[in-house]
Amino acid sequence: MASAASINAHTRYEAVIGLEVHVQLLTATKIFCGCPTSFGAPPNTNICPVCLGLPGALPVLNRKAVEFAARAALALNCRVNETSIFARKNYFYPDLPKGYQISQYDKPLAEDGSIEISTEKGAARTIGITRLHLEEDAGKSLHDGFPDSDQYTYIDLNRAGVPLIEIVSEPDMRSPEEAFEYLTRLKEIILYTGVSDCNMEEGSLRCDANVSVRPRGQTALGRKVEVKNVNSFRFIRQALEFEIERQIEVLESGGNVVQETRLYDPGAGKTSSMRSKEEAHDYRYFPDPDLPALLVNAAWQQEIRAALPDLPQARRARMVSEYGITEYDAHVLTSTRALADQFESAARAAKNPKRVANLLQSELLGRLKARNLEIDQSPISMAGLSISADLVESGAISSKMLKDLYDLAFERNQDFPAVYEQEKPQQITDSAVIEKMIDEVIAANPKQVEQYRAGKRTVIGFFVGQVMKASKGQANPGLVNQLLERKLGS
Ligand code: ADP
Ligand code: ZN
Ligand code: MG
């Protein structure tokens, strides 16, 4: 536990964080050959002379990978360079058959982007994106799972040559929470563009975190440590928390932070040194002579930009103004593109979109989560949701009744209208009974009666609602409407 002294020290330092994120693109084939990218294929089945790096095999760039990378870049507010260059990053490792990785170096595909995040205090901050470039993935070393794993490491080259984008941020984040928020927003944007599934378990999103500390008020950056291969956003936050604490302690005890690469052990909650700066690779980058300059001209960029979907931030703003929902609701409802699409389809069909937003969040999402279902697996369809919202809106059913009907819908795996038809309360079709209720409602609401008689015909909805409520949802709505029109008109 942090002592009072260390908490004190903490406030005198500021953390500086920059993130490097690798995202696997959802192309059907690899970046420089026609091999499939499918995850989970038997080892070394998705391979060919190009991705095996056999002598004489030449790379041919996958146009779709470029389009996807440019789409992500534009969604992240980057400037896409009309000309960029593929470079060889040279290093020796068993999972890298060519002895170099084709990447981009001093002329990347895209630069100068940004992501807006909200800080713990609720304010908005802009985090700069230095660059976004295209590269190929390496293969995978398999250290366990074989009878002779104690003697050998196996190599699966299915992943070698799978297209990646690397997104490098500016050192703009100031706390582990901001790094977490940046990653959340980044993932959300990438998911909206549809260029990756960002599945961290399958390695289609990977993050290296760079972190340093400096005395508050100092502008020069402190010496950074890179924490590699942390496989969840939560662990990245924890690794950063640990690392910031560790670096402050080093400085407080009069030492210097060593520039190095460290690994995070989630079990122990600690980072430990993997290699120092002295052991760092010299990659001897140079332009790949087998690949011409990559050209993404203005016309192609325009085409890609035009096809961009409504991105989360813009979509939230539009939803707030279009449906009158709160900023908070908009955040929840845009957390995935599928959810936002579903919400909007229901909101557009319903009389009161705000009620749809409320019901979706308070009644539907929780029930789905409890059963581990995605929104598109919901027994209650969006049409059902909007119908139920309208019934509550008109007073035909109470909120309590709606909850019961939703429970039944989930129990029986039936959509809302079907359950409602089976379970709806016995209807009152006796005009005399309904008329009595109408008289009471009319007597109790002289102002609305006046409005109606002055020509504001829409007030009829209010009266229908009141009568439905008075009848506990049991009056026949058609009859209520008909009788109301007659009585109010007279
Ligand atoms: P390297 O030469 O080690 O690759 P770069 O300058 O390319 O370092 O930066 C890599 C990442 O580290 C970027 O995301 C950048 O924002 C971040 N970074 C650079 N310097 C620092 C620092 N002093 N503290 C924290 N992050 C940093
Ligand atoms: Zn191949
Ligand atoms: Mg670098």
Short mmCIF file of C-alpha atoms and ligand atoms in Angstrom, two decimals:
data_model
loop_
_atom_site.label_atom_id
_atom_site.label_comp_id
_atom_site.label_asym_id
_atom_site.label_seq_id
_atom_site.Cartn_x
_atom_site.Cartn_y
_atom_site.Cartn_z
CA MET A 1 0.00 0.00 0.00
CA ALA A 2 1.20 3.52 -0.78
CA SER A 3 2.52 5.30 2.30
CA ALA A 4 1.74 8.93 3.08
CA ALA A 5 5.27 9.85 1.99
CA SER A 6 4.88 8.18 -1.38
CA ILE A 7 1.51 9.80 -1.98
CA ASN A 8 3.22 13.07 -1.27
CA ALA A 9 6.00 12.29 -3.72
CA HIS A 10 3.39 11.30 -6.25
CA THR A 11 1.85 14.74 -6.41
CA ARG A 12 5.24 16.28 -7.16
CA TYR A 13 5.61 14.20 -10.32
CA GLU A 14 3.74 14.02 -13.55
CA ALA A 15 3.42 10.91 -15.70
CA VAL A 16 3.89 11.09 -19.46
CA ILE A 17 2.51 8.28 -21.60
CA GLY A 18 2.65 7.51 -25.32
CA LEU A 19 1.10 4.40 -26.84
CA GLU A 20 1.98 2.29 -29.85
CA VAL A 21 -0.95 0.21 -31.00
CA HIS A 22 -0.90 -2.53 -33.61
CA VAL A 23 -4.18 -3.38 -35.26
CA GLN A 24 -4.71 -6.31 -37.58
CA LEU A 25 -6.70 -5.44 -40.69
CA LEU A 26 -9.66 -7.60 -41.67
CA THR A 27 -8.56 -8.31 -45.21
CA ALA A 28 -9.29 -11.76 -46.62
CA THR A 29 -5.69 -12.19 -47.77
CA LYS A 30 -2.25 -11.16 -46.54
CA ILE A 31 -0.60 -7.86 -47.34
CA PHE A 32 1.94 -9.02 -49.94
CA CYS A 33 0.60 -12.41 -51.11
CA GLY A 34 -2.70 -14.18 -51.69
CA CYS A 35 -2.61 -16.40 -48.57
CA PRO A 36 -5.74 -16.33 -46.39
CA THR A 37 -5.60 -14.48 -43.06
CA SER A 38 -8.09 -16.76 -41.29
CA PHE A 39 -7.42 -17.14 -37.56
CA GLY A 40 -7.15 -20.62 -36.08
CA ALA A 41 -6.16 -22.51 -39.24
CA PRO A 42 -3.84 -25.50 -38.65
CA PRO A 43 -0.24 -24.27 -38.27
CA ASN A 44 1.66 -23.48 -41.45
CA THR A 45 -1.24 -23.99 -43.83
CA ASN A 46 -1.76 -20.34 -44.81
CA ILE A 47 1.68 -19.94 -46.33
CA CYS A 48 3.40 -19.51 -49.71
CA PRO A 49 6.88 -18.65 -51.05
CA VAL A 50 6.28 -14.91 -50.50
CA CYS A 51 5.33 -15.03 -46.82
CA LEU A 52 7.90 -17.78 -46.21
CA GLY A 53 10.52 -15.42 -47.59
CA LEU A 54 11.83 -17.95 -50.11
CA PRO A 55 14.53 -16.58 -52.39
CA GLY A 56 13.20 -14.91 -55.52
CA ALA A 57 9.63 -14.53 -54.29
CA LEU A 58 8.36 -10.97 -54.72
CA PRO A 59 5.73 -9.04 -52.75
CA VAL A 60 2.61 -7.63 -54.43
CA LEU A 61 0.72 -5.09 -52.33
CA ASN A 62 -2.89 -5.86 -51.34
CA ARG A 63 -5.01 -2.88 -52.40
CA LYS A 64 -7.65 -3.61 -49.75
CA ALA A 65 -5.04 -3.33 -46.97
CA VAL A 66 -4.14 0.15 -48.20
CA GLU A 67 -7.79 1.15 -48.40
CA PHE A 68 -8.44 -0.11 -44.85
CA ALA A 69 -5.35 1.62 -43.47
CA ALA A 70 -6.30 4.88 -45.15
CA ARG A 71 -9.86 4.56 -43.86
CA ALA A 72 -8.59 4.15 -40.31
CA ALA A 73 -6.18 7.04 -40.80
CA LEU A 74 -8.93 9.39 -41.99
CA ALA A 75 -11.21 8.30 -39.15
CA LEU A 76 -8.37 9.23 -36.77
CA ASN A 77 -8.08 12.70 -38.31
CA CYS A 78 -4.73 11.95 -39.93
CA ARG A 79 -3.34 13.51 -43.06
CA VAL A 80 -2.80 10.71 -45.56
CA ASN A 81 0.40 11.17 -47.53
CA GLU A 82 -0.07 10.83 -51.28
CA THR A 83 3.30 9.10 -51.40
CA SER A 84 4.62 6.76 -48.76
CA ILE A 85 7.47 4.29 -48.75
CA PHE A 86 7.80 0.70 -47.59
CA ALA A 87 11.00 0.06 -45.68
CA ARG A 88 12.77 -3.04 -44.43
CA LYS A 89 13.14 -3.30 -40.69
CA ASN A 90 15.98 -5.75 -40.23
CA TYR A 91 16.29 -8.09 -37.29
CA PHE A 92 16.81 -11.78 -36.68
CA TYR A 93 14.16 -13.79 -34.99
CA PRO A 94 12.88 -17.30 -35.69
CA ASP A 95 9.37 -16.11 -36.54
CA LEU A 96 10.63 -13.68 -39.19
CA PRO A 97 11.51 -15.75 -42.25
CA LYS A 98 12.95 -12.97 -44.45
CA GLY A 99 15.19 -11.58 -41.72
CA TYR A 100 13.34 -8.30 -42.11
CA GLN A 101 9.81 -7.03 -41.64
CA ILE A 102 8.30 -4.87 -44.37
CA SER A 103 7.13 -1.74 -42.59
CA GLN A 104 7.15 1.99 -43.18
CA TYR A 105 9.69 4.29 -41.61
CA ASP A 106 10.39 7.90 -42.45
CA LYS A 107 7.59 8.21 -45.00
CA PRO A 108 4.55 6.60 -43.36
CA LEU A 109 1.10 6.35 -44.89
CA ALA A 110 -0.42 8.91 -42.54
CA GLU A 111 0.55 11.51 -39.93
CA ASP A 112 -0.73 14.17 -37.56
CA GLY A 113 -3.99 12.69 -36.37
CA SER A 114 -5.84 13.00 -33.09
CA ILE A 115 -8.33 11.37 -30.78
CA GLU A 116 -10.53 13.26 -28.37
CA ILE A 117 -10.80 11.73 -24.93
CA SER A 118 -12.65 12.81 -21.82
CA THR A 119 -10.59 13.07 -18.67
CA GLU A 120 -11.51 11.95 -15.18
CA LYS A 121 -12.75 15.46 -14.49
CA GLY A 122 -15.08 15.22 -17.46
CA ALA A 123 -13.21 17.72 -19.61
CA ALA A 124 -12.27 16.90 -23.21
CA ARG A 125 -8.62 16.51 -24.20
CA THR A 126 -7.05 15.94 -27.56
CA ILE A 127 -4.37 13.28 -27.82
CA GLY A 128 -2.13 13.62 -30.84
CA ILE A 129 -1.41 10.75 -33.20
CA THR A 130 2.10 11.03 -34.58
CA ARG A 131 1.75 8.53 -37.38
CA LEU A 132 -0.12 5.57 -38.76
CA HIS A 133 1.74 3.17 -40.99
CA LEU A 134 1.24 -0.16 -42.73
CA GLU A 135 3.34 -3.22 -42.03
CA GLU A 136 3.27 -6.99 -42.12
CA ASP A 137 2.93 -9.18 -39.07
CA ALA A 138 5.53 -11.79 -38.10
CA GLY A 139 4.87 -15.47 -37.39
CA LYS A 140 4.25 -16.93 -33.99
CA SER A 141 6.58 -18.93 -31.75
CA LEU A 142 4.83 -21.78 -29.96
CA HIS A 143 6.66 -22.48 -26.73
CA ASP A 144 4.27 -24.95 -25.15
CA GLY A 145 1.68 -27.56 -25.97
CA PHE A 146 3.95 -30.11 -27.67
CA PRO A 147 5.33 -33.32 -26.13
CA ASP A 148 8.86 -32.01 -26.69
CA SER A 149 8.14 -28.41 -25.80
CA ASP A 150 10.85 -28.56 -23.15
CA GLN A 151 13.41 -28.98 -25.95
CA TYR A 152 11.94 -27.21 -28.94
CA THR A 153 10.09 -24.10 -29.94
CA TYR A 154 7.72 -24.50 -32.86
CA ILE A 155 6.99 -21.79 -35.41
CA ASP A 156 3.62 -21.12 -37.01
CA LEU A 157 3.95 -18.81 -40.02
CA ASN A 158 0.24 -18.44 -40.74
CA ARG A 159 0.36 -14.96 -39.26
CA ALA A 160 3.49 -13.92 -41.18
CA GLY A 161 2.45 -11.31 -43.73
CA VAL A 162 -0.93 -10.52 -42.22
CA PRO A 163 -1.56 -6.77 -42.65
CA LEU A 164 -1.22 -4.50 -39.63
CA ILE A 165 -1.44 -0.82 -39.01
CA GLU A 166 0.66 0.69 -36.28
CA ILE A 167 -0.77 3.79 -34.64
CA VAL A 168 1.77 5.82 -32.66
CA SER A 169 0.52 8.46 -30.27
CA GLU A 170 2.26 11.60 -29.12
CA PRO A 171 3.42 11.50 -25.47
CA ASP A 172 0.23 13.37 -24.58
CA MET A 173 -1.38 11.24 -21.90
CA ARG A 174 -0.86 12.12 -18.26
CA SER A 175 -2.35 9.23 -16.32
CA PRO A 176 -3.12 5.51 -16.67
CA GLU A 177 -6.83 6.47 -16.82
CA GLU A 178 -6.19 8.70 -19.82
CA ALA A 179 -4.29 5.89 -21.52
CA PHE A 180 -7.23 3.57 -20.83
CA GLU A 181 -9.65 6.15 -22.21
CA TYR A 182 -7.48 6.71 -25.31
CA LEU A 183 -7.42 2.98 -26.02
CA THR A 184 -11.16 2.71 -25.49
CA ARG A 185 -11.86 5.55 -27.92
CA LEU A 186 -9.29 4.27 -30.41
CA LYS A 187 -10.79 0.79 -30.41
CA GLU A 188 -14.28 2.22 -30.73
CA ILE A 189 -13.31 4.27 -33.78
CA ILE A 190 -11.52 1.37 -35.45
CA LEU A 191 -14.51 -0.90 -34.81
CA TYR A 192 -16.82 1.68 -36.37
CA THR A 193 -14.68 1.81 -39.50
CA GLY A 194 -14.93 -1.97 -39.74
CA VAL A 195 -11.26 -2.42 -40.71
CA SER A 196 -10.49 -4.66 -37.71
CA ASP A 197 -12.28 -6.71 -35.10
CA CYS A 198 -9.80 -5.42 -32.48
CA ASN A 199 -9.94 -8.76 -30.69
CA MET A 200 -7.17 -8.62 -28.09
CA GLU A 201 -7.35 -12.32 -27.22
CA GLU A 202 -6.66 -13.23 -30.83
CA GLY A 203 -3.95 -10.58 -31.04
CA SER A 204 -5.71 -8.35 -33.55
CA LEU A 205 -5.12 -5.40 -31.23
CA ARG A 206 -1.80 -5.15 -29.37
CA CYS A 207 -0.41 -2.30 -27.37
CA ASP A 208 3.03 -1.22 -26.20
CA ALA A 209 3.01 1.52 -23.59
CA ASN A 210 5.79 4.09 -23.19
CA VAL A 211 5.91 5.87 -19.88
CA SER A 212 8.14 8.34 -18.08
CA VAL A 213 7.76 10.64 -15.12
CA ARG A 214 9.05 14.15 -14.54
CA PRO A 215 8.82 16.72 -11.76
CA ARG A 216 5.65 18.75 -12.22
CA GLY A 217 6.35 21.96 -14.13
CA GLN A 218 9.31 20.53 -16.05
CA THR A 219 8.80 20.67 -19.83
CA ALA A 220 11.58 18.30 -20.86
CA LEU A 221 10.50 14.66 -21.02
CA GLY A 222 11.86 12.17 -18.55
CA ARG A 223 13.56 8.96 -19.63
CA LYS A 224 10.98 6.48 -20.80
CA VAL A 225 10.39 2.82 -20.29
CA GLU A 226 8.51 0.73 -22.82
CA VAL A 227 6.12 -1.88 -21.44
CA LYS A 228 5.50 -4.54 -24.06
CA ASN A 229 2.79 -7.03 -24.89
CA VAL A 230 0.16 -6.34 -22.31
CA ASN A 231 -2.97 -8.13 -23.40
CA SER A 232 -5.86 -6.16 -21.97
CA PHE A 233 -6.66 -2.48 -21.45
CA ARG A 234 -7.14 -3.16 -17.77
CA PHE A 235 -3.67 -4.70 -17.49
CA ILE A 236 -2.18 -1.77 -19.39
CA ARG A 237 -3.67 0.56 -16.83
CA GLN A 238 -2.32 -1.58 -14.00
CA ALA A 239 1.11 -1.89 -15.62
CA LEU A 240 1.28 1.90 -16.02
CA GLU A 241 0.21 2.45 -12.42
CA PHE A 242 2.95 0.14 -11.21
CA GLU A 243 5.57 1.60 -13.54
CA ILE A 244 4.82 5.23 -12.59
CA GLU A 245 5.10 4.33 -8.93
CA ARG A 246 8.36 2.48 -9.55
CA GLN A 247 9.92 5.34 -11.54
CA ILE A 248 8.96 7.91 -8.91
CA GLU A 249 10.57 5.75 -6.25
CA VAL A 250 13.76 5.46 -8.32
CA LEU A 251 13.95 9.25 -8.70
CA GLU A 252 13.01 9.89 -5.07
CA SER A 253 15.80 7.65 -3.89
CA GLY A 254 18.28 9.64 -5.95
CA GLY A 255 18.61 7.21 -8.84
CA ASN A 256 18.03 7.47 -12.60
CA VAL A 257 15.37 5.66 -14.59
CA VAL A 258 17.06 3.28 -16.99
CA GLN A 259 15.75 3.39 -20.55
CA GLU A 260 14.64 -0.15 -21.20
CA THR A 261 11.91 -2.49 -22.33
CA ARG A 262 9.95 -4.12 -19.54
CA LEU A 263 7.34 -6.87 -19.36
CA TYR A 264 4.23 -6.81 -17.20
CA ASP A 265 3.27 -9.84 -15.14
CA PRO A 266 -0.45 -9.48 -14.40
CA GLY A 267 -0.28 -12.18 -11.72
CA ALA A 268 2.37 -10.35 -9.73
CA GLY A 269 1.12 -6.89 -10.77
CA LYS A 270 4.72 -5.93 -11.56
CA THR A 271 6.90 -5.05 -14.50
CA SER A 272 10.39 -6.48 -14.89
CA SER A 273 13.28 -5.69 -17.21
CA MET A 274 13.33 -7.49 -20.56
CA ARG A 275 16.17 -5.68 -22.31
CA SER A 276 18.09 -2.46 -21.81
CA LYS A 277 18.79 0.25 -24.37
CA GLU A 278 22.23 -1.25 -25.02
CA GLU A 279 20.62 -4.48 -26.09
CA ALA A 280 18.09 -2.66 -28.30
CA HIS A 281 18.05 -3.59 -31.98
CA ASP A 282 19.54 -1.42 -34.64
CA TYR A 283 17.01 -2.07 -37.35
CA ARG A 284 19.08 -0.64 -40.24
CA TYR A 285 15.94 0.59 -42.00
CA PHE A 286 16.15 1.15 -45.74
CA PRO A 287 13.54 1.46 -48.51
CA ASP A 288 12.40 -1.93 -49.79
CA PRO A 289 13.78 -2.22 -53.33
CA ASP A 290 11.11 -4.79 -54.22
CA LEU A 291 8.23 -2.38 -53.67
CA PRO A 292 7.49 0.87 -55.51
CA ALA A 293 6.36 3.98 -53.65
CA LEU A 294 2.80 3.67 -52.40
CA LEU A 295 0.54 6.26 -54.02
CA VAL A 296 -2.80 7.20 -52.49
CA ASN A 297 -3.91 10.16 -54.57
CA ALA A 298 -6.47 12.80 -53.65
CA ALA A 299 -9.24 11.16 -55.65
CA TRP A 300 -8.80 7.83 -53.87
CA GLN A 301 -8.61 9.55 -50.50
CA GLN A 302 -11.83 11.38 -51.32
CA GLU A 303 -13.53 8.12 -52.22
CA ILE A 304 -12.42 6.53 -48.94
CA ARG A 305 -13.46 9.56 -46.93
CA ALA A 306 -16.89 9.64 -48.55
CA ALA A 307 -17.48 6.03 -47.54
CA LEU A 308 -16.60 6.61 -43.87
CA PRO A 309 -19.45 5.80 -41.50
CA ASP A 310 -20.79 8.26 -38.97
CA LEU A 311 -18.01 8.05 -36.33
CA PRO A 312 -18.81 7.65 -32.63
CA GLN A 313 -18.17 11.21 -31.53
CA ALA A 314 -20.14 12.82 -34.36
CA ARG A 315 -22.84 10.23 -33.96
CA ARG A 316 -23.21 10.97 -30.25
CA ALA A 317 -23.61 14.68 -30.98
CA ARG A 318 -26.21 14.01 -33.66
CA MET A 319 -28.14 11.60 -31.45
CA VAL A 320 -28.24 14.10 -28.59
CA SER A 321 -29.80 16.73 -30.81
CA GLU A 322 -31.98 14.43 -32.91
CA TYR A 323 -33.54 12.45 -30.07
CA GLY A 324 -33.12 14.77 -27.12
CA ILE A 325 -31.20 12.13 -25.16
CA THR A 326 -28.46 12.97 -22.68
CA GLU A 327 -24.75 12.99 -23.43
CA TYR A 328 -24.39 10.04 -21.06
CA ASP A 329 -27.09 8.02 -22.81
CA ALA A 330 -25.51 8.81 -26.16
CA HIS A 331 -22.20 7.42 -24.87
CA VAL A 332 -23.75 4.16 -23.78
CA LEU A 333 -25.84 3.83 -26.93
CA THR A 334 -22.93 4.42 -29.30
CA SER A 335 -20.53 2.07 -27.53
CA THR A 336 -20.79 -0.17 -30.56
CA ARG A 337 -21.99 0.62 -34.03
CA ALA A 338 -24.46 -2.28 -33.88
CA LEU A 339 -26.03 -0.94 -30.70
CA ALA A 340 -26.28 2.57 -32.12
CA ASP A 341 -27.87 1.22 -35.30
CA GLN A 342 -30.36 -0.80 -33.31
CA PHE A 343 -31.23 2.07 -31.02
CA GLU A 344 -31.79 4.41 -33.92
CA SER A 345 -34.07 1.98 -35.72
CA ALA A 346 -36.24 1.74 -32.60
CA ALA A 347 -36.03 5.45 -31.80
CA ARG A 348 -37.19 6.41 -35.28
CA ALA A 349 -40.20 4.12 -35.08
CA ALA A 350 -41.33 5.22 -31.62
CA LYS A 351 -43.33 8.23 -30.51
CA ASN A 352 -40.81 9.22 -27.84
CA PRO A 353 -37.16 8.37 -28.62
CA LYS A 354 -36.10 9.30 -25.09
CA ARG A 355 -38.30 6.59 -23.70
CA VAL A 356 -36.71 4.14 -26.12
CA ALA A 357 -33.27 5.21 -24.87
CA ASN A 358 -34.37 4.64 -21.29
CA LEU A 359 -36.02 1.29 -21.90
CA LEU A 360 -33.13 0.03 -23.96
CA GLN A 361 -30.69 0.85 -21.19
CA SER A 362 -32.73 0.06 -18.11
CA GLU A 363 -34.74 -2.94 -19.31
CA LEU A 364 -33.04 -4.52 -22.29
CA LEU A 365 -29.24 -4.22 -21.98
CA GLY A 366 -29.17 -5.59 -18.43
CA ARG A 367 -31.31 -8.58 -19.35
CA LEU A 368 -29.07 -9.24 -22.36
CA LYS A 369 -25.91 -8.95 -20.31
CA ALA A 370 -27.22 -11.32 -17.65
CA ARG A 371 -27.68 -13.93 -20.36
CA ASN A 372 -24.49 -13.08 -22.20
CA LEU A 373 -26.38 -12.06 -25.33
CA GLU A 374 -25.45 -9.44 -27.90
CA ILE A 375 -28.01 -6.88 -28.95
CA ASP A 376 -28.63 -8.69 -32.25
CA GLN A 377 -29.48 -11.86 -30.32
CA SER A 378 -32.16 -10.16 -28.26
CA PRO A 379 -35.52 -11.97 -28.12
CA ILE A 380 -37.12 -8.53 -28.04
CA SER A 381 -36.54 -6.95 -31.43
CA MET A 382 -36.14 -3.23 -31.95
CA ALA A 383 -39.63 -3.16 -33.40
CA GLY A 384 -40.82 -4.84 -30.22
CA LEU A 385 -38.92 -2.32 -28.13
CA SER A 386 -40.49 0.62 -29.90
CA ILE A 387 -43.98 -0.88 -29.65
CA SER A 388 -43.50 -1.43 -25.92
CA ALA A 389 -42.22 2.13 -25.53
CA ASP A 390 -45.33 3.45 -27.27
CA LEU A 391 -47.59 1.40 -25.02
CA VAL A 392 -45.96 2.84 -21.92
CA GLU A 393 -46.05 6.28 -23.50
CA SER A 394 -49.78 6.12 -24.11
CA GLY A 395 -50.40 4.71 -20.68
CA ALA A 396 -51.72 1.46 -22.11
CA ILE A 397 -49.30 -0.43 -19.90
CA SER A 398 -47.50 0.57 -16.76
CA SER A 399 -43.72 0.41 -16.31
CA LYS A 400 -44.24 -2.42 -13.89
CA MET A 401 -46.26 -4.35 -16.46
CA LEU A 402 -43.57 -3.71 -19.04
CA LYS A 403 -40.95 -5.23 -16.75
CA ASP A 404 -43.09 -8.32 -16.29
CA LEU A 405 -43.69 -8.64 -20.01
CA TYR A 406 -39.96 -8.28 -20.71
CA ASP A 407 -39.21 -11.02 -18.18
CA LEU A 408 -41.69 -13.27 -19.95
CA ALA A 409 -40.28 -12.40 -23.36
CA PHE A 410 -36.82 -13.49 -22.19
CA GLU A 411 -38.14 -16.59 -20.45
CA ARG A 412 -40.06 -17.73 -23.49
CA ASN A 413 -37.61 -16.36 -26.03
CA GLN A 414 -40.45 -14.50 -27.71
CA ASP A 415 -40.62 -11.00 -29.10
CA PHE A 416 -42.53 -8.34 -27.21
CA PRO A 417 -45.65 -8.07 -29.38
CA ALA A 418 -46.27 -11.82 -29.13
CA VAL A 419 -45.97 -11.83 -25.34
CA TYR A 420 -48.10 -8.72 -25.09
CA GLU A 421 -50.86 -10.30 -27.18
CA GLN A 422 -50.92 -13.35 -24.92
CA GLU A 423 -50.63 -11.51 -21.65
CA LYS A 424 -52.30 -8.20 -22.17
CA PRO A 425 -54.92 -7.46 -19.57
CA GLN A 426 -58.54 -8.21 -20.22
CA GLN A 427 -59.90 -5.36 -22.26
CA ILE A 428 -62.74 -3.15 -21.17
CA THR A 429 -65.02 -2.72 -24.18
CA ASP A 430 -68.04 -1.48 -22.31
CA SER A 431 -68.62 2.09 -23.59
CA ALA A 432 -70.50 3.07 -20.47
CA VAL A 433 -67.56 2.17 -18.24
CA ILE A 434 -65.10 3.95 -20.49
CA GLU A 435 -67.30 7.02 -20.80
CA LYS A 436 -67.39 7.34 -17.06
CA MET A 437 -63.61 7.35 -16.92
CA ILE A 438 -63.45 9.86 -19.76
CA ASP A 439 -65.80 12.22 -17.94
CA GLU A 440 -63.56 12.12 -14.91
CA VAL A 441 -60.44 12.79 -16.94
CA ILE A 442 -62.09 15.66 -18.80
CA ALA A 443 -63.31 17.18 -15.56
CA ALA A 444 -59.83 16.96 -14.06
CA ASN A 445 -58.05 18.61 -16.99
CA PRO A 446 -59.92 21.74 -18.07
CA LYS A 447 -56.79 23.39 -19.49
CA GLN A 448 -56.15 20.59 -21.96
CA VAL A 449 -59.82 20.55 -22.91
CA GLU A 450 -59.57 24.23 -23.76
CA GLN A 451 -56.44 23.60 -25.82
CA TYR A 452 -58.17 20.84 -27.72
CA ARG A 453 -61.21 22.93 -28.42
CA ALA A 454 -58.96 25.79 -29.53
CA GLY A 455 -57.71 23.48 -32.27
CA LYS A 456 -54.72 21.71 -30.74
CA ARG A 457 -55.87 18.26 -31.80
CA THR A 458 -52.67 16.53 -30.67
CA VAL A 459 -53.75 16.87 -27.04
CA ILE A 460 -55.94 13.86 -27.72
CA GLY A 461 -52.85 11.74 -27.04
CA PHE A 462 -52.69 13.14 -23.54
CA PHE A 463 -56.31 12.23 -22.89
CA VAL A 464 -55.91 8.74 -24.31
CA GLY A 465 -52.95 8.28 -21.98
CA GLN A 466 -54.89 9.50 -18.96
CA VAL A 467 -57.84 7.25 -19.67
CA MET A 468 -55.59 4.25 -20.31
CA LYS A 469 -53.90 4.95 -17.01
CA ALA A 470 -57.20 5.28 -15.20
CA SER A 471 -58.25 1.92 -16.62
CA LYS A 472 -54.89 0.37 -15.67
CA GLY A 473 -54.26 -0.23 -19.35
CA GLN A 474 -57.40 -2.27 -19.75
CA ALA A 475 -59.62 0.03 -21.79
CA ASN A 476 -59.80 -0.71 -25.51
CA PRO A 477 -57.62 2.08 -26.96
CA GLY A 478 -59.60 2.36 -30.20
CA LEU A 479 -62.84 2.81 -28.30
CA VAL A 480 -61.20 5.29 -25.93
CA ASN A 481 -60.05 7.35 -28.87
CA GLN A 482 -63.45 7.29 -30.55
CA LEU A 483 -65.37 8.22 -27.41
CA LEU A 484 -62.87 10.93 -26.50
CA GLU A 485 -63.20 12.58 -29.89
CA ARG A 486 -66.93 12.62 -29.55
CA LYS A 487 -66.93 14.02 -26.02
CA LEU A 488 -64.23 16.59 -26.56
CA GLY A 489 -65.81 17.70 -29.80
CA SER A 490 -69.13 18.41 -28.22
P1 ADP B 1 11.53 5.06 -29.89
O1 ADP B 1 12.62 5.76 -30.63
O2 ADP B 1 11.95 4.42 -28.62
O3 ADP B 1 10.71 4.18 -30.78
P2 ADP B 1 9.66 7.18 -30.26
O4 ADP B 1 10.11 8.59 -30.12
O5 ADP B 1 9.50 6.64 -31.63
O6 ADP B 1 10.58 6.24 -29.39
O7 ADP B 1 8.29 7.06 -29.49
C1 ADP B 1 7.65 5.85 -29.31
C2 ADP B 1 6.46 6.10 -28.41
O8 ADP B 1 6.91 6.53 -27.14
C3 ADP B 1 5.52 7.18 -28.89
O9 ADP B 1 4.18 6.79 -28.63
C4 ADP B 1 5.89 8.38 -28.06
O10 ADP B 1 4.78 9.23 -27.84
C5 ADP B 1 6.31 7.76 -26.77
N1 ADP B 1 7.33 8.53 -26.05
C6 ADP B 1 8.45 9.08 -26.56
N2 ADP B 1 9.17 9.66 -25.59
C7 ADP B 1 8.49 9.48 -24.43
C8 ADP B 1 8.72 9.85 -23.06
N3 ADP B 1 9.81 10.49 -22.69
N4 ADP B 1 7.81 9.47 -22.15
C9 ADP B 1 6.71 8.78 -22.51
N5 ADP B 1 6.44 8.42 -23.76
C10 ADP B 1 7.32 8.75 -24.72
ZN ZN B 2 1.73 -16.17 -48.55
MG MG B 3 10.05 4.77 -32.73
#
